[in-house]
PDB file of C-alpha atoms in Angstrom:
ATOM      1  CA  UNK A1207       0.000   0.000   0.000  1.00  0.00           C
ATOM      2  CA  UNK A1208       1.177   3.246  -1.111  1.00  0.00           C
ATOM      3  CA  UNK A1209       0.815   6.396   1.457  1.00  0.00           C
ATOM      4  CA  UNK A1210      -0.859   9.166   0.684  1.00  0.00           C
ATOM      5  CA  UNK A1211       0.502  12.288   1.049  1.00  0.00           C
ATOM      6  CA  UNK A1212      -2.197  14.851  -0.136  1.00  0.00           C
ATOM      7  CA  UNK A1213      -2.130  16.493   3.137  1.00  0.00           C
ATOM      8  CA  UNK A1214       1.948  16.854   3.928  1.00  0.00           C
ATOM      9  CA  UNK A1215       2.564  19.928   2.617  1.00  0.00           C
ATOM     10  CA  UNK A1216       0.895  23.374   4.272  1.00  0.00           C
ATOM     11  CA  UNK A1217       0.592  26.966   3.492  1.00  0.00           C
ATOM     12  CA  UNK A1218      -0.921  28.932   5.832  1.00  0.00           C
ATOM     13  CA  UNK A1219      -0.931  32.432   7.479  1.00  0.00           C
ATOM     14  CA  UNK A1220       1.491  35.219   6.941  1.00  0.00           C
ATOM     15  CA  UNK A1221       3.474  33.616   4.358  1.00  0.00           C
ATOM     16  CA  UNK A1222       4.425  30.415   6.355  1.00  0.00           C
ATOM     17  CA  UNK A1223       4.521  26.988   5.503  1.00  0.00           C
ATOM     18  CA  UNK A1224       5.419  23.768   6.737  1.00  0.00           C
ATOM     19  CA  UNK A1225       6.377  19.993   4.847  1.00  0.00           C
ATOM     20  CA  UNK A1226       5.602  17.131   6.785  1.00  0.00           C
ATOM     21  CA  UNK A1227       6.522  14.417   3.766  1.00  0.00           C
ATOM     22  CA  UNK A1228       9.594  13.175   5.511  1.00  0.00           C
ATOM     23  CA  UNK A1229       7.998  12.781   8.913  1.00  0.00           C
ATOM     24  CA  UNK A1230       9.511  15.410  10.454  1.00  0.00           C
ATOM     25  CA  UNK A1231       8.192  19.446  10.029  1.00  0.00           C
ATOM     26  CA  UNK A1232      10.532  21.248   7.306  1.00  0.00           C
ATOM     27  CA  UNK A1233      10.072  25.032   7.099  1.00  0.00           C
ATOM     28  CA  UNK A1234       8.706  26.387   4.036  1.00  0.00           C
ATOM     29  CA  UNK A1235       9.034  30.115   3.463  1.00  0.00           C
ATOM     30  CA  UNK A1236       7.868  30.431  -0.416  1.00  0.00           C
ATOM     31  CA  UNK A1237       4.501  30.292  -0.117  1.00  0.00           C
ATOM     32  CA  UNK A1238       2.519  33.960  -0.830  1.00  0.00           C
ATOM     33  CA  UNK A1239      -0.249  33.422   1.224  1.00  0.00           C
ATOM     34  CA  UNK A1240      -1.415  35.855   3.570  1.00  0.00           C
ATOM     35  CA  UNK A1241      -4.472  35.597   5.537  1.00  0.00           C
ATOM     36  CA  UNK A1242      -5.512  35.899   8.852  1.00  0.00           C
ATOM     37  CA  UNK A1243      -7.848  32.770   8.726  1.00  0.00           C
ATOM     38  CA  UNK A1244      -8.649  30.218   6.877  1.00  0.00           C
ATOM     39  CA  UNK A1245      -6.848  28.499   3.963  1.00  0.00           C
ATOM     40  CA  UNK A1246      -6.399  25.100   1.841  1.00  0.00           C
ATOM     41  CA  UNK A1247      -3.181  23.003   0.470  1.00  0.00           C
ATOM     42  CA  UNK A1248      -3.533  20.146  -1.830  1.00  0.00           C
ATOM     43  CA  UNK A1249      -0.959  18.007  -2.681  1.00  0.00           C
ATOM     44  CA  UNK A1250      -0.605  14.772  -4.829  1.00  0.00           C
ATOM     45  CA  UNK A1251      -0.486  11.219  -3.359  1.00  0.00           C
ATOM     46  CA  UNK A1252       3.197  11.590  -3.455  1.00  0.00           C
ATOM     47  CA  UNK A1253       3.494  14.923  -1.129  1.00  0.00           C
ATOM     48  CA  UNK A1254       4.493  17.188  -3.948  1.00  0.00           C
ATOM     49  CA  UNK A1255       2.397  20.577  -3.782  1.00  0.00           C
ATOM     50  CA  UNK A1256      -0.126  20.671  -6.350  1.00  0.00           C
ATOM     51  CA  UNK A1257      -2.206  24.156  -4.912  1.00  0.00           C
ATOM     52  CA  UNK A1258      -3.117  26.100  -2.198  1.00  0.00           C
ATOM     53  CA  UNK A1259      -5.718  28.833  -1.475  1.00  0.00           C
ATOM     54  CA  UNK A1260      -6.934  31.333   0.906  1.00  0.00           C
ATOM     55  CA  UNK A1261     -10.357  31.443  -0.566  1.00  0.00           C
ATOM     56  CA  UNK A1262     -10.366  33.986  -2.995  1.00  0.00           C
ATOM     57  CA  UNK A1263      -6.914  33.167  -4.731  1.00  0.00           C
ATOM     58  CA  UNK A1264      -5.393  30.264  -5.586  1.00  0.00           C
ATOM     59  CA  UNK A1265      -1.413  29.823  -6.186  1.00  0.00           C
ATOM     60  CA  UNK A1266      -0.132  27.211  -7.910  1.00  0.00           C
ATOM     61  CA  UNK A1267       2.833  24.685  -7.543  1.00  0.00           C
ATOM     62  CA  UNK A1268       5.439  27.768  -8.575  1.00  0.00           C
ATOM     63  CA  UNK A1269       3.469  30.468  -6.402  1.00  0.00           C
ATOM     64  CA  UNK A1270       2.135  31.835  -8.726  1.00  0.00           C
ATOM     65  CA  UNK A1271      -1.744  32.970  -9.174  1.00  0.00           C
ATOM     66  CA  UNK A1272      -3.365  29.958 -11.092  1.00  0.00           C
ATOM     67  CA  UNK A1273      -5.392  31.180 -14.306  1.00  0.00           C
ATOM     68  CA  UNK A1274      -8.813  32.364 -13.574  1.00  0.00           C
ATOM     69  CA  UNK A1275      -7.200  31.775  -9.802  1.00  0.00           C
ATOM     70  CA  UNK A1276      -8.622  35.283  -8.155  1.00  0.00           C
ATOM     71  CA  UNK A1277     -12.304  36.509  -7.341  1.00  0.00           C
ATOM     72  CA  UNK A1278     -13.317  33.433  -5.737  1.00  0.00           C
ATOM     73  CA  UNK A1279     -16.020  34.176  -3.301  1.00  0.00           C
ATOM     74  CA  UNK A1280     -14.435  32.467   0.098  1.00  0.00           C
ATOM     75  CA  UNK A1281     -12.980  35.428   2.910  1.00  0.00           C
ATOM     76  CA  UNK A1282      -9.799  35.489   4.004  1.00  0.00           C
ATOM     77  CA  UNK A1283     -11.841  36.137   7.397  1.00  0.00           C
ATOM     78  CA  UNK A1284     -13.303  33.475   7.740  1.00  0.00           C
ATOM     79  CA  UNK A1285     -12.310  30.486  10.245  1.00  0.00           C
ATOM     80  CA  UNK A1286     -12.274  27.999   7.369  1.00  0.00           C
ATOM     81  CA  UNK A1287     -12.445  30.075   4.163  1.00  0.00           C
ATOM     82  CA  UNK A1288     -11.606  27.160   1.786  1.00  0.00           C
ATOM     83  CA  UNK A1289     -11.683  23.397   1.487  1.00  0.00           C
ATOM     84  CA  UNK A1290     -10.067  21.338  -1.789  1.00  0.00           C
ATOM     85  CA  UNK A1291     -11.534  17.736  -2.698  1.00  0.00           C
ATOM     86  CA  UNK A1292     -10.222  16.165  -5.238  1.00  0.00           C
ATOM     87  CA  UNK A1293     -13.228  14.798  -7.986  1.00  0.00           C
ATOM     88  CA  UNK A1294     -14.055  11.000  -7.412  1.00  0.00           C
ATOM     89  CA  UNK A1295     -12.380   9.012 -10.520  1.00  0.00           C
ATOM     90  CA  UNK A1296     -10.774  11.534 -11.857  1.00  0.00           C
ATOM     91  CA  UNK A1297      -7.265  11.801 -10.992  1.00  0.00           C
ATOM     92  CA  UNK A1298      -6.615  15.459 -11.990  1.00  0.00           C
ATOM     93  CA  UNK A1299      -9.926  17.473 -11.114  1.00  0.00           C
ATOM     94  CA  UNK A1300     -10.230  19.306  -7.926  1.00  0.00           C
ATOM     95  CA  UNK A1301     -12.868  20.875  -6.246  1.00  0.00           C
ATOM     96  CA  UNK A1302     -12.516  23.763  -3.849  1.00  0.00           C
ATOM     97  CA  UNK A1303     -15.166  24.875  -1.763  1.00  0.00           C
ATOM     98  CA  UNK A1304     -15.011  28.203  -0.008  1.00  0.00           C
ATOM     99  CA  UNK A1305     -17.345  30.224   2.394  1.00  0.00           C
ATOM    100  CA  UNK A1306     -17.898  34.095   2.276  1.00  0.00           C
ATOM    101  CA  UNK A1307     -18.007  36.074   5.459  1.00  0.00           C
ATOM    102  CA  UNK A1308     -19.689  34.739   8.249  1.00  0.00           C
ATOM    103  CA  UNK A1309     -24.181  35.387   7.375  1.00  0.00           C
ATOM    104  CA  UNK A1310     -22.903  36.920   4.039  1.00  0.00           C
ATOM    105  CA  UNK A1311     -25.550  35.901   1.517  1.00  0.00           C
ATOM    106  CA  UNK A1312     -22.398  34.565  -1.059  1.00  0.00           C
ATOM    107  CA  UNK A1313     -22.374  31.604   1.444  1.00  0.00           C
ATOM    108  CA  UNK A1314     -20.696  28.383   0.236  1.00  0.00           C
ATOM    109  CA  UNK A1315     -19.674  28.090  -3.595  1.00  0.00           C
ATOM    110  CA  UNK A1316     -17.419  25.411  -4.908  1.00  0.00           C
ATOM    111  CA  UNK A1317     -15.075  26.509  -8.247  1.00  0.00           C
ATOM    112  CA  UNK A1318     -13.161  23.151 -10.140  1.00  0.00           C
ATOM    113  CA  UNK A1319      -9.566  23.050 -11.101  1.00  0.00           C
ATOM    114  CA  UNK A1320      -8.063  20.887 -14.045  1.00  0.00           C
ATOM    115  CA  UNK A1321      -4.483  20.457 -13.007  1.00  0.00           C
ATOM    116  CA  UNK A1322      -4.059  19.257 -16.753  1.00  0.00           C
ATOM    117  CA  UNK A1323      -4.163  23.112 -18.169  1.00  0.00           C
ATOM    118  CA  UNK A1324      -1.569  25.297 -17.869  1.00  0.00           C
ATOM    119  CA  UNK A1325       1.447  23.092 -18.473  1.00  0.00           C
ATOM    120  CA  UNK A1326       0.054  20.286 -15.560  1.00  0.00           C
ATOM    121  CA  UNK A1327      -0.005  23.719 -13.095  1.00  0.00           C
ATOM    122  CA  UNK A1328      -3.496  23.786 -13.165  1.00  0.00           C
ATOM    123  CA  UNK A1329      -6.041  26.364 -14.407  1.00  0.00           C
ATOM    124  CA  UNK A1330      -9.677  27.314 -12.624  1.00  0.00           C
ATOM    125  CA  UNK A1331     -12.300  25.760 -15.651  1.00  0.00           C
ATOM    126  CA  UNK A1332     -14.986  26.831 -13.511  1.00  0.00           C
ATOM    127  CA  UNK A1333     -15.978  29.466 -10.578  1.00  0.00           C
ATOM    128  CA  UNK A1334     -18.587  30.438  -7.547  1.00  0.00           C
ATOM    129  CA  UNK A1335     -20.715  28.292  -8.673  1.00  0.00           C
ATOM    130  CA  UNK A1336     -23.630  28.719  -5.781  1.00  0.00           C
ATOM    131  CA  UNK A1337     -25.118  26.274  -3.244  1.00  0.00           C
ATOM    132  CA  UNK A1338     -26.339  27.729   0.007  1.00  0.00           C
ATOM    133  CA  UNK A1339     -26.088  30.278   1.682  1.00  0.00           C
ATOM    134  CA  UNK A1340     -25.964  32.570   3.732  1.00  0.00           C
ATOM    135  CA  UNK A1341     -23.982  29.967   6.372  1.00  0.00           C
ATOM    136  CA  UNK A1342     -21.329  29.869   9.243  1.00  0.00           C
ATOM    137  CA  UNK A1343     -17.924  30.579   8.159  1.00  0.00           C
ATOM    138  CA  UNK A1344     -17.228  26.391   8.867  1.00  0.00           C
ATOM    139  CA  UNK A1345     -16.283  23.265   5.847  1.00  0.00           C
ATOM    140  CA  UNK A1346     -15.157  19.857   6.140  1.00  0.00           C
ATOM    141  CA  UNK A1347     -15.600  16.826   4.235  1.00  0.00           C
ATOM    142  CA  UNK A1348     -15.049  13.525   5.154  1.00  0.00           C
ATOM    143  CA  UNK A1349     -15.213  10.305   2.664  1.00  0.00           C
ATOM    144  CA  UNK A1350     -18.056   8.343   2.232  1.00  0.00           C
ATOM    145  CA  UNK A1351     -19.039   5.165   3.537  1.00  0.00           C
ATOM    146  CA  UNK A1352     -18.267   3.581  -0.178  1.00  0.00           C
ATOM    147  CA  UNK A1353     -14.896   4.458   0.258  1.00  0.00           C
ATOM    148  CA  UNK A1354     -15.221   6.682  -3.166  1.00  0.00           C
ATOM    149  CA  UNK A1355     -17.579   9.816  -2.708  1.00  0.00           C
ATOM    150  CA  UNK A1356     -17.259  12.606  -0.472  1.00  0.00           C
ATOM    151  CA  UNK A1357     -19.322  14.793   2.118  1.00  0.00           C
ATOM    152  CA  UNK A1358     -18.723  18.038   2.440  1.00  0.00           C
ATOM    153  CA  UNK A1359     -20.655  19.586   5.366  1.00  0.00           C
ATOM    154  CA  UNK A1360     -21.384  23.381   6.790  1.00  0.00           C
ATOM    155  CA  UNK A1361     -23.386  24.713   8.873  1.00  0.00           C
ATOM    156  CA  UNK A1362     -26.312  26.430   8.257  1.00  0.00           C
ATOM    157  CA  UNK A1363     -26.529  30.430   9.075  1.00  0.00           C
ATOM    158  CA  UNK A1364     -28.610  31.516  12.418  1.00  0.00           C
ATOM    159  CA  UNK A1365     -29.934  28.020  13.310  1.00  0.00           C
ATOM    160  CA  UNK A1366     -28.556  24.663  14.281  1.00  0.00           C
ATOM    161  CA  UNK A1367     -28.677  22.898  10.720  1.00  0.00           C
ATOM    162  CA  UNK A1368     -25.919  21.110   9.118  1.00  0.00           C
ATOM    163  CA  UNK A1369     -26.164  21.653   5.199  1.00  0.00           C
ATOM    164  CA  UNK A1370     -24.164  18.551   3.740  1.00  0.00           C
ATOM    165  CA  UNK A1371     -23.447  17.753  -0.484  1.00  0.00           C
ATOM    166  CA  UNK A1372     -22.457  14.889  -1.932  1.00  0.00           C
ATOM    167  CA  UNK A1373     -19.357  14.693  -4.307  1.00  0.00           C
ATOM    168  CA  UNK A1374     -19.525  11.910  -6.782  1.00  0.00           C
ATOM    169  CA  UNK A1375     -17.756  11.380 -10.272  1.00  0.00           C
ATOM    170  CA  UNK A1376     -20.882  13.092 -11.715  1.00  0.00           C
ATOM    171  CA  UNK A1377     -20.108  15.848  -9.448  1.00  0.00           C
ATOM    172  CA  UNK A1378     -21.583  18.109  -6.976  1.00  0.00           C
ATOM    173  CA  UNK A1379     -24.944  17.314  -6.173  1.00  0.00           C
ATOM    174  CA  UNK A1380     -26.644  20.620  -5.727  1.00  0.00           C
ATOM    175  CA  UNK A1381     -29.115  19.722  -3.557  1.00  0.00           C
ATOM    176  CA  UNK A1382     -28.124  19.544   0.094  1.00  0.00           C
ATOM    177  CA  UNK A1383     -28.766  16.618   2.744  1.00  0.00           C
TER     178      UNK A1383
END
């Protein structure tokens, strides 16, 4: 079994960044993050940096902005402002969720990146593309019970509701659980 390393590298607050692919933490101090909250790193089953994002930019592998990589509707405010899944079955689609502004009515939108543009450094193909809100500035996602599709969960704005989509190979089911 082969270990996955999508989660080793991170970039996160004012410019900082940390490797964990060799098992110990390695200082990273490239990254051109800057945010006071929340933020997202992907990397590929191998550890090597494929994005990160602070919710309303996204840098690529070289640092620099992806293509159609600014304007995203997620708040560098907010307490998680972005969260990256890749697309069931298909290897080099991502997904990256992000949240506006805690009971802003942009709420949660999801944008998809196809890391096979821009010379395999990724390009966004699509953007804000709406699905609730307004919500609490909160993601996560968690895998299925099939072992293939994901959750991604929030929580609902001025109440005590979870909102919760499905991400299959057909993609993001619009319609919340």
């Amino acid at each position: 079994s082969n270990a996955q390393k999508e989660a080793s590298i991170w970039y996160f607050g004012e410019r900082a960044g940390l490797d964990f692919s060799s098992g110990v933490p390695v200082t990273l101090e490239d990254g051109q993050l800057n945010t006071q909250e929340g933020c997202a790193t992907i990397s590929d089953a191998s550890g090597n940096l494929l994005f990160y994002t602070d919710g309303s930019k996204i840098w690529d592998q070289n640092h620099q902005i992806m293509p159609n990589g600014t304007g995203l509707l997620g708040d560098f405010s907010s307490t998680q402002s972005a969260i990256i899944v890749p697309k069931p079955d298909t290897p080099d689609l991502y997904y990256v969720f992000t949240v506006a502004k805690e009971g802003e009515p942009a709420g949660i939108n999801y944008s998809e990146v196809d890391m096979n543009l821009n010379g395999g450094l990724g390009a966004v193909v699509s953007k804000n593309i709406s699905l609730h809100g307004p919500s609490m500035e909160k993601l996560t996602a968690v895998k299925h019970a099939n072992g293939r599709d994901i959750w991604v969960l929030t929580h609902d704005w001025n109440n005590a509701d979870f909102v919760v989509f499905l991400v299959t190979p057909t993609g993001v089911d619009m319609n919340p659980v």
